[in-house]
Every structure is written in structure tokens, then in C-alpha cells.
Amino acid sequence: MTCRPEPIRHPGKRSSQLPESLFRLLQGKVPGQVVVQFTDACNAACAQCGMRVTNRFERSTLPLEEVKKSIDAAAEKGVQAISFTGGEPLLFPDALVEMINHAGKSGIQYIRTGTNGFVFRFKGNENRFKYRMEKLAETLAATELRNFWISIDSADGALHEKMRGLDGVIRGIEKALPIFHRHGLYPSANLGINRYTGGEDLDLVLTGDSKAAKEQFYSGFRQAFSRFYTFVENLGFTIVNACYPMSLEDESHAVYSASSTDRMVNFTAEEKHLIFRALKDTIPKFRSRIRIFSPTSSLHSLEKRYNGSLRRPIPCLGGIDFFFIDAKDGNTYPCGYRACDNLGKFSDFNPDTVDRKSVCTLCDWECFRDPSELFFPITSLFTAPRKLAAKTREDPAFFRHWISDLLYYRACHYFNGRQNTDKNRLTRFR
Ligand code: SF4
Ligand code: SF4
């Protein structure tokens, strides 16, 4: 897509939160983040997710007043980033807008939500579709929403629609993006890494332990990621992110059921090692073309973790500065996976009781793992300089990636979904 006229509206500027953030960093705390799963209802059929419409279980949606109470508590506790997730958030558009507005008014700066894309289903009536999209873009742009993600599972549009059970969404997304851009909203494509990322002809399976088999699998994923980035760039996206595979051996241990044992997202440790390496090695080729959120420093750590060479893992901030609120009971958990650590209502939760020394590296959930990796050198500089020095000596490549990530993030306006890509700033990453 080439049509990117000037946006109609820019969101109002907020006062800088820097002094408060700096104060937190000096104490070794990072800006807080809460993921609110306000519903587990969904209308898509994704095999890789326990919330798929065909999976029978009693669905829950949190009462609006309860979510608002959690938002107030989050703002009070210094949380600066909040995500409203599902299920499918846009099944409840009015409640969603109200939650976003409430978060904006309470002073939370980074507000995010997303969709499986069902709203973009295009059935052939151009005028009706355009009218619907104008309304949706206008409504969301009038809020203080910063990032709006749209899930895309494959570089093959037809396959993506088949896997999600949502026909016509790809054509609709392509038509809707220029409308969103005109309203000053730049949605992100959100890939959940799976065996069909590159299309059906690249059903990637590691077939043995030989060097040749590994090379084939790695090259297959390099090709898959390249195809994917090209595909979403051609659709008109300006930002892209990748969710790391979240298969769990026992799904009952997770609060958040956005996981599955399905083979399309279930990878061996060696496969994960090669996938993370392939993604890390593919990203530099595309950084000048589309804003890619996935930090190569984090991918470097994951690659090392899965090849067994990571001696000093960076602890996740889930349950420390980052939290998850579950749709079933409205309670707080360290993340979407540690179901055994119920922390109660967020409004009753006292962050000072948190054990800041706890170390969790149980999973690869990028929502919490990526920012944990990115913040580690900053917070440990103030609170654990010796640990930082040891890590620097042991793994200088991590720091090279980290610095390059920071420079890139800066050039990307920190992935502000209310600003278009500044191509000039990205050219130096060519
Ligand atoms: S991945 Fe998202 S869209 Fe798909 S079934 Fe799960 S919640 Fe619904
Ligand atoms: S590593 Fe995974 S399981 Fe552990 S706190 Fe972070 S998100 Fe939760």
C-alpha cells in the first residue's frame, strides 16, 4: 500500500512522566505493566489457543466497574502500561472504549489493545465496509490508545484466514489500514510464531539431529520470517511484533489459556533454539523497512537459553513490576502462566510486599520477557552493578544487541502507534 495521507488527528500531548520513571529506575523498579484479560470470549477458531470458539468452557467477562477499579489501583501504584486483551476485545467495543478512556484519564501512558481481525471481514460491499472502518478508526483514534495490534499468523493470507476461521479479513485489513492511518492510528501486525508462519509449503519440522537437518530447519524459518515481514509490509502495516511460541505441556497450569499443545506451536528445545536464531538473524534485513518490535537482545538470550549456553539468565519481572488480571476471577497473577500464585484483587495488592529477588525464567512470554531483558542493564546499573559487570564480561554480544535495540527503538519513536514511521530515521539500519 502506498496511500498514506496526513493523519486527521493527533492525540493530545501528555505531561512527561520522566522524573517518576527515573525515580523508579534508580530504585531498580521499571515502569509497571498490567495485562488485563477482561474477557475470554472469542469468535475465532485458532488451533493454537485454548480460547478458540470451538473449545467448550464457561466464558467470563469482567464487569466494567471491576476493571475500572483495577485501572485506578494500577495508576495509583505507578503502572504506566496497560493492555486490554481477550479473548477478543472488540466483541465488547463500548466497554473497551470506556476502559481505554478510563485508563487515559487516570494518567496511564501506554495503553494497548488488539483484535483477531474479525471486524475487518470484507464481504464485497465497499461503501458499507468503508463506513464501518471510518467509524471504528474514528472511535479508537478519539481515545488515548497508543497501540492497536491485529493478529496475523501466516504470510499466506488464505491460510491465515483458514486457521482463524475468519474469511475475508486480509483483504479487509489491506483496505482498512489507510483509513486508520488517516485517523493517526498505525496498527501493528502481531505474529504468533507457528509452523505455518511462512505458508503451508513451509510446514517446518526438525527431522533429525544432523547438521544438515538443523540447517534446513533454520533456513526454513529464515525464509518464513522474511516472507512474513514482506507480507505485512505489503499489506500496509508500519509496525510488526512476534509472539514467541507458548505451548505448555500441561495447559491446566496456566491462568491465561492463549496456549495449546497443538503441534503447530509445540516445538522442541532444539527447534526453539533454531527459531529464535532465525528470527534474530532475519530482523536486521527488515529493520529499515518496517518497525520491528522484537528486540534482538532478547532473542539472543533465548537462543542461548535453548542451546544450553546461557549461564546467567535475566529474571522476568512478572510478579515484580508486571502483572496479569484474569477474566475468570478478576484476580491478579504474576503473569498469564503462574496459576498457582494468586495475588488477589489488584486494588488490595501491596507492591511493597513483592520479593524483588525472585527469579523466574519458566516461559518465553514476550509481553513480559522482552521488556525484562531490555530494562535489566538499566536497573541493575543502579542496584546490582557487580552482577551487571559479570554479565557484560560473560556475554558481550548481549550488550551489543542491547545497544543496537535501544538505538533502533529510539529511531522507531518507541513504537508509538500514533506516529507514522520516519523512513529517514530507519535508513541507517539498512
Ligand atoms: S488466539 Fe486470540 S483470536 Fe485466536 S482463539 Fe485465542 S483469543 Fe481468540
Ligand atoms: S518467565 Fe513466564 S512464567 Fe515466569 S513470571 Fe515471566 S511470564 Fe511468568
XYZ file of C-alpha atoms and ligand atoms in Angstrom:
446
model
C 0.000 0.000 0.000
C 1.344 3.441 -0.825
C -1.589 5.626 0.214
C -0.555 7.309 3.446
C -2.113 10.786 3.547
C -1.621 13.026 6.528
C -3.440 11.941 9.698
C -6.659 13.749 10.554
C -5.944 13.974 14.249
C -3.056 13.629 16.644
C -3.663 12.673 20.254
C -3.042 15.412 22.749
C 0.396 15.516 24.349
C 0.698 14.429 27.967
C 2.990 15.826 30.544
C 6.281 13.920 30.721
C 6.437 11.023 33.181
C 10.227 11.008 33.067
C 11.020 12.121 36.624
C 8.732 9.438 38.076
C 10.186 6.792 35.741
C 13.696 7.858 36.588
C 12.928 7.683 40.277
C 11.619 4.129 39.853
C 14.665 3.098 37.813
C 17.015 4.405 40.483
C 15.241 2.087 42.901
C 15.677 -0.819 40.498
C 11.991 -0.746 39.522
C 10.831 -0.477 35.947
C 7.655 1.319 34.823
C 4.859 -1.044 35.845
C 2.820 -3.002 33.346
C -0.555 -4.732 33.746
C -2.232 -7.012 31.231
C -5.990 -7.098 31.814
C -7.724 -10.034 30.234
C -11.223 -8.646 30.508
C -12.869 -11.438 28.552
C -12.059 -14.975 27.482
C -14.862 -14.993 24.927
C -13.691 -15.331 21.352
C -15.147 -15.890 17.907
C -12.058 -17.272 16.171
C -11.062 -20.905 15.751
C -7.272 -20.769 16.243
C -5.923 -24.251 16.911
C -3.024 -22.727 18.856
C -5.259 -21.271 21.559
C -7.422 -22.703 24.316
C -9.947 -19.857 23.946
C -10.939 -20.857 20.409
C -14.666 -20.698 19.813
C -14.903 -24.457 19.347
C -13.432 -25.159 22.786
C -16.329 -25.610 25.179
C -15.981 -23.945 28.557
C -17.853 -21.328 30.500
C -16.766 -17.908 29.234
C -16.243 -14.950 31.566
C -16.152 -11.203 31.075
C -15.145 -8.887 33.885
C -17.689 -6.273 34.989
C -16.694 -2.829 33.764
C -16.726 -1.344 37.255
C -14.306 -4.005 38.454
C -11.912 -3.276 35.602
C -12.106 0.447 36.359
C -11.235 -0.252 39.969
C -8.177 -2.216 38.845
C -7.196 0.604 36.489
C -7.410 3.132 39.332
C -5.307 0.859 41.523
C -2.783 0.419 38.710
C -2.443 4.163 38.185
C -2.049 4.679 41.917
C 0.731 2.068 42.066
C 2.696 3.767 39.279
C 1.742 1.445 36.437
C 2.479 3.149 33.140
C 1.483 0.480 30.643
C -1.805 -1.363 30.410
C -3.033 -3.840 27.816
C -6.631 -4.891 27.384
C -6.666 -8.370 25.972
C -9.028 -11.288 25.476
C -10.388 -13.485 24.019
C -11.488 -10.934 21.508
C -11.638 -7.416 22.966
C -13.697 -5.980 20.100
C -16.624 -8.264 20.908
C -17.324 -5.564 23.515
C -16.426 -2.324 21.708
C -18.277 0.076 24.016
C -16.806 -1.408 27.186
C -13.370 -1.463 25.565
C -13.523 2.233 24.690
C -14.707 3.035 28.191
C -11.805 1.123 29.728
C -9.299 2.843 27.443
C -10.760 6.248 28.286
C -10.679 5.442 31.967
C -7.025 4.388 31.750
C -6.194 7.545 29.800
C -7.895 9.785 32.347
C -6.124 8.034 35.199
C -2.773 9.022 33.655
C -1.556 5.671 32.324
C 0.601 6.500 29.325
C 0.920 3.344 27.302
C -2.483 1.885 26.523
C -2.753 -1.066 24.195
C -5.375 -3.388 22.823
C -5.818 -5.629 19.816
C -8.064 -7.804 17.746
C -8.123 -11.126 15.962
C -9.259 -9.115 12.946
C -12.877 -10.269 12.703
C -14.008 -6.640 12.385
C -12.118 -6.427 9.086
C -14.055 -9.191 7.343
C -14.774 -7.806 3.901
C -17.829 -9.240 2.156
C -17.772 -7.164 -1.020
C -19.815 -4.079 -0.144
C -17.215 -1.300 -0.443
C -19.348 1.541 0.906
C -20.627 -0.303 3.931
C -17.133 -1.553 4.746
C -15.618 1.910 4.386
C -18.302 3.402 6.603
C -17.702 0.769 9.306
C -13.938 1.273 9.195
C -14.201 5.068 9.329
C -16.381 4.716 12.433
C -14.065 2.236 14.107
C -10.904 4.207 13.321
C -12.529 7.455 14.438
C -13.734 5.926 17.696
C -10.373 4.399 18.597
C -8.412 7.461 17.478
C -10.509 9.637 19.791
C -9.203 7.664 22.780
C -5.683 7.687 24.192
C -4.971 4.236 22.798
C -1.290 4.086 21.873
C -1.010 0.701 20.219
C -3.554 -1.410 18.406
C -2.445 -4.858 17.271
C -4.027 -7.129 14.674
C -3.140 -10.827 14.786
C -1.723 -12.368 11.622
C -0.493 -15.956 11.720
C 0.930 -16.567 8.286
C 2.498 -14.935 5.239
C -0.171 -16.796 3.266
C -3.334 -14.728 3.702
C -5.732 -17.508 2.715
C -4.079 -19.901 5.152
C -4.265 -17.320 7.936
C -7.996 -16.940 7.341
C -8.463 -20.705 7.282
C -6.532 -21.190 10.535
C -8.528 -18.468 12.304
C -11.857 -19.395 10.698
C -12.245 -15.741 9.658
C -12.684 -15.356 5.919
C -12.146 -12.044 4.143
C -10.036 -10.452 6.897
C -6.825 -9.980 4.911
C -8.499 -8.051 2.108
C -10.349 -6.031 4.735
C -7.164 -5.220 6.660
C -5.488 -4.020 3.458
C -8.443 -1.740 2.774
C -8.777 -0.550 6.363
C -5.144 0.358 7.107
C -5.073 3.583 5.022
C -8.278 4.654 6.803
C -6.693 4.037 10.196
C -3.536 5.861 9.128
C -5.578 8.857 8.072
C -7.004 8.961 11.580
C -3.493 8.883 13.048
C -3.586 5.260 14.194
C -0.887 2.870 12.981
C -1.865 -0.709 13.885
C 0.775 -3.410 14.414
C 0.750 -6.844 12.845
C 1.082 -9.418 15.593
C 2.530 -12.770 14.593
C 2.127 -15.796 16.849
C 5.103 -17.861 15.664
C 3.937 -21.240 14.368
C 4.959 -23.909 11.854
C 2.947 -22.191 9.093
C 4.405 -18.714 9.550
C 5.790 -18.806 6.014
C 2.857 -20.644 4.423
C 1.756 -24.250 4.022
C 4.685 -25.205 1.784
C 6.968 -24.372 4.722
C 5.467 -26.707 7.341
C 8.659 -26.652 9.348
C 9.685 -29.678 11.359
C 13.172 -30.594 12.516
C 13.655 -34.035 11.023
C 16.786 -35.173 12.828
C 19.841 -34.267 14.812
C 22.199 -33.875 11.882
C 23.820 -30.589 10.919
C 22.008 -30.686 7.573
C 18.581 -31.166 9.213
C 19.216 -28.259 11.568
C 20.425 -26.060 8.745
C 17.311 -26.894 6.743
C 15.002 -26.044 9.646
C 16.871 -22.808 10.394
C 16.828 -21.706 6.735
C 13.143 -22.604 6.517
C 12.326 -20.265 9.380
C 14.581 -17.548 7.943
C 12.536 -17.801 4.781
C 9.262 -17.892 6.749
C 10.090 -14.726 8.704
C 11.274 -12.936 5.554
C 8.046 -13.838 3.785
C 6.032 -12.722 6.791
C 7.694 -9.310 7.116
C 7.340 -8.725 3.372
C 3.683 -9.759 3.505
C 2.676 -7.416 6.331
C 4.727 -4.565 4.894
C 2.881 -5.002 1.577
C -0.452 -5.048 3.414
C 0.396 -1.564 4.710
C 1.490 -2.251 8.290
C 4.181 0.016 9.716
C 4.816 -1.954 12.934
C 5.210 -5.689 13.487
C 5.756 -7.863 16.513
C 6.256 -11.573 17.097
C 4.746 -13.594 19.955
C 7.026 -16.443 20.880
C 5.620 -19.992 20.822
C 3.697 -20.637 24.022
C 2.903 -24.306 24.062
C 2.661 -25.709 27.551
C 2.914 -29.367 28.402
C 0.072 -29.020 30.872
C -2.333 -26.225 29.944
C -4.113 -26.506 33.289
C -1.130 -24.788 34.949
C -1.780 -21.551 33.037
C -4.205 -18.808 34.005
C -4.213 -17.404 30.508
C -5.399 -20.013 28.058
C -3.754 -18.451 24.995
C -1.662 -21.570 24.714
C -2.148 -25.028 23.347
C -0.493 -28.386 22.911
C -1.204 -28.292 19.177
C 1.793 -29.305 17.059
C 1.711 -26.031 15.128
C 3.023 -24.177 18.214
C 4.598 -27.082 20.066
C 8.358 -27.059 19.451
C 11.254 -28.995 20.904
C 14.023 -27.096 22.702
C 16.345 -27.540 19.718
C 13.640 -26.235 17.367
C 13.156 -23.197 19.606
C 16.876 -22.542 19.617
C 16.901 -22.508 15.810
C 13.692 -20.461 15.544
C 14.979 -17.719 17.845
C 18.277 -17.651 15.966
C 16.455 -17.459 12.629
C 14.297 -14.565 13.853
C 17.278 -12.736 15.327
C 19.211 -13.135 12.074
C 16.274 -12.088 9.862
C 15.309 -8.911 11.710
C 18.299 -6.743 10.642
C 17.364 -7.188 6.990
C 13.936 -5.661 7.572
C 14.602 -3.061 10.250
C 14.845 -0.215 7.773
C 11.559 -1.173 6.094
C 9.105 -1.726 8.926
C 9.267 -1.028 12.662
C 10.026 -4.424 14.227
C 9.386 -4.534 17.942
C 11.148 -7.868 18.713
C 14.453 -6.989 20.437
C 17.453 -8.925 19.163
C 18.996 -8.825 22.668
C 16.080 -10.849 23.980
C 16.255 -13.251 21.034
C 19.980 -13.649 21.638
C 19.234 -14.682 25.255
C 16.522 -17.106 24.143
C 18.801 -18.643 21.552
C 21.438 -19.202 24.209
C 18.908 -20.484 26.701
C 17.742 -23.176 24.292
C 21.199 -24.256 23.222
C 22.169 -24.580 26.872
C 24.852 -21.867 26.880
C 23.073 -19.191 28.924
C 24.817 -19.109 32.285
C 23.208 -16.048 33.799
C 19.564 -15.694 32.696
C 17.872 -12.351 33.184
C 14.964 -12.749 35.594
C 11.470 -11.984 34.376
C 9.668 -9.056 36.003
C 6.357 -10.939 36.021
C 5.019 -10.716 39.585
C 7.541 -7.955 40.386
C 6.700 -4.959 38.187
C 4.423 -6.696 35.680
C 1.076 -8.365 36.438
C -1.822 -10.147 34.797
C -5.506 -9.830 35.720
C -7.594 -12.829 34.804
C -11.073 -12.733 33.254
C -12.374 -15.699 35.230
C -11.978 -14.313 38.740
C -10.690 -10.742 38.284
C -7.680 -11.666 40.410
C -4.072 -10.701 39.861
C -1.333 -13.172 38.897
C 2.390 -12.655 38.232
C 1.649 -13.391 34.574
C -0.662 -15.451 32.430
C 1.058 -18.686 33.348
C 1.650 -18.942 37.079
C -1.843 -20.007 38.094
C -0.599 -21.136 41.499
C 0.363 -17.571 42.528
C -2.997 -15.875 43.011
C -2.261 -12.386 44.366
C -5.917 -11.385 44.882
C -7.529 -8.179 43.676
C -5.140 -5.631 42.274
C -6.793 -2.907 44.335
C -5.849 -4.823 47.534
C -2.384 -5.745 46.343
C 0.591 -4.079 48.002
C 3.584 -3.888 45.597
C 5.931 -3.361 48.554
C 5.348 -6.984 49.592
C 6.871 -8.230 46.339
C 10.025 -10.306 46.564
C 12.161 -8.362 44.111
C 14.880 -11.010 44.240
C 12.694 -13.802 42.916
C 13.949 -15.242 39.653
C 11.545 -16.722 37.153
C 12.533 -17.890 33.684
C 9.832 -20.504 33.304
C 8.474 -19.395 29.975
C 9.150 -17.154 26.974
C 6.076 -14.917 27.133
C 7.385 -11.950 25.142
C 4.985 -9.435 26.765
C 6.951 -9.780 29.980
C 10.233 -11.366 28.880
C 11.210 -8.773 26.244
C 10.833 -5.699 28.497
C 12.540 -7.591 31.345
C 15.592 -8.129 29.129
C 15.535 -4.564 27.866
C 15.312 -2.988 31.321
C 17.840 -5.267 33.014
C 21.040 -3.308 32.169
C 19.425 -0.058 33.327
C 18.015 -1.245 36.635
C 20.999 -3.385 37.522
C 23.323 -0.441 36.861
C 21.773 1.226 39.919
C 21.028 -1.768 42.107
C 23.417 -4.592 41.144
C 26.420 -3.151 39.271
C 28.603 -6.200 40.032
C 26.038 -8.530 38.551
C 25.892 -6.298 35.518
C 29.677 -6.284 35.173
C 29.756 -10.086 35.377
C 27.048 -10.375 32.739
C 28.928 -7.942 30.473
C 32.121 -9.990 30.756
C 30.334 -13.253 30.147
C 28.099 -12.219 27.298
C 29.343 -9.097 25.471
C 27.182 -9.979 22.455
C 24.062 -9.406 24.562
C 25.159 -5.825 25.197
C 25.987 -5.205 21.552
C 22.447 -6.303 20.672
C 21.029 -4.280 23.534
C 22.660 -1.040 22.382
C 21.557 -1.635 18.823
C 17.997 -2.304 20.099
C 17.986 0.952 22.052
C 19.157 2.978 19.061
C 16.586 1.267 16.897
C 13.759 1.780 19.403
C 14.628 5.459 19.503
C 14.531 5.682 15.711
C 11.116 3.978 15.823
C 9.682 6.576 18.237
C 9.498 3.727 20.741
C 6.830 2.081 18.589
C 4.349 4.850 19.084
C 1.314 3.617 17.193
C 0.077 7.199 16.855
C 3.004 8.193 14.660
C 3.936 7.065 11.198
C 7.327 5.505 10.503
C 10.034 8.048 9.883
C 11.759 6.308 6.978
C 14.735 8.682 7.145
C 15.456 7.630 10.700
C 15.284 3.964 9.742
C 17.591 4.153 6.723
C 20.694 3.896 8.867
C 19.564 0.392 9.911
C 19.747 -0.782 6.327
S -5.535 -16.658 19.627
Fe -6.848 -14.893 20.036
S -8.284 -14.933 18.329
Fe -7.408 -16.950 18.392
S -8.824 -18.161 19.654
Fe -7.218 -17.310 21.007
S -8.051 -15.445 21.825
Fe -9.266 -16.000 20.033
S 9.052 -16.110 32.967
Fe 6.999 -16.637 32.272
S 6.149 -17.803 33.988
Fe 7.869 -16.641 34.814
S 6.983 -14.696 35.557
Fe 7.701 -14.366 33.460
S 5.908 -14.672 32.173
Fe 5.526 -15.647 34.177
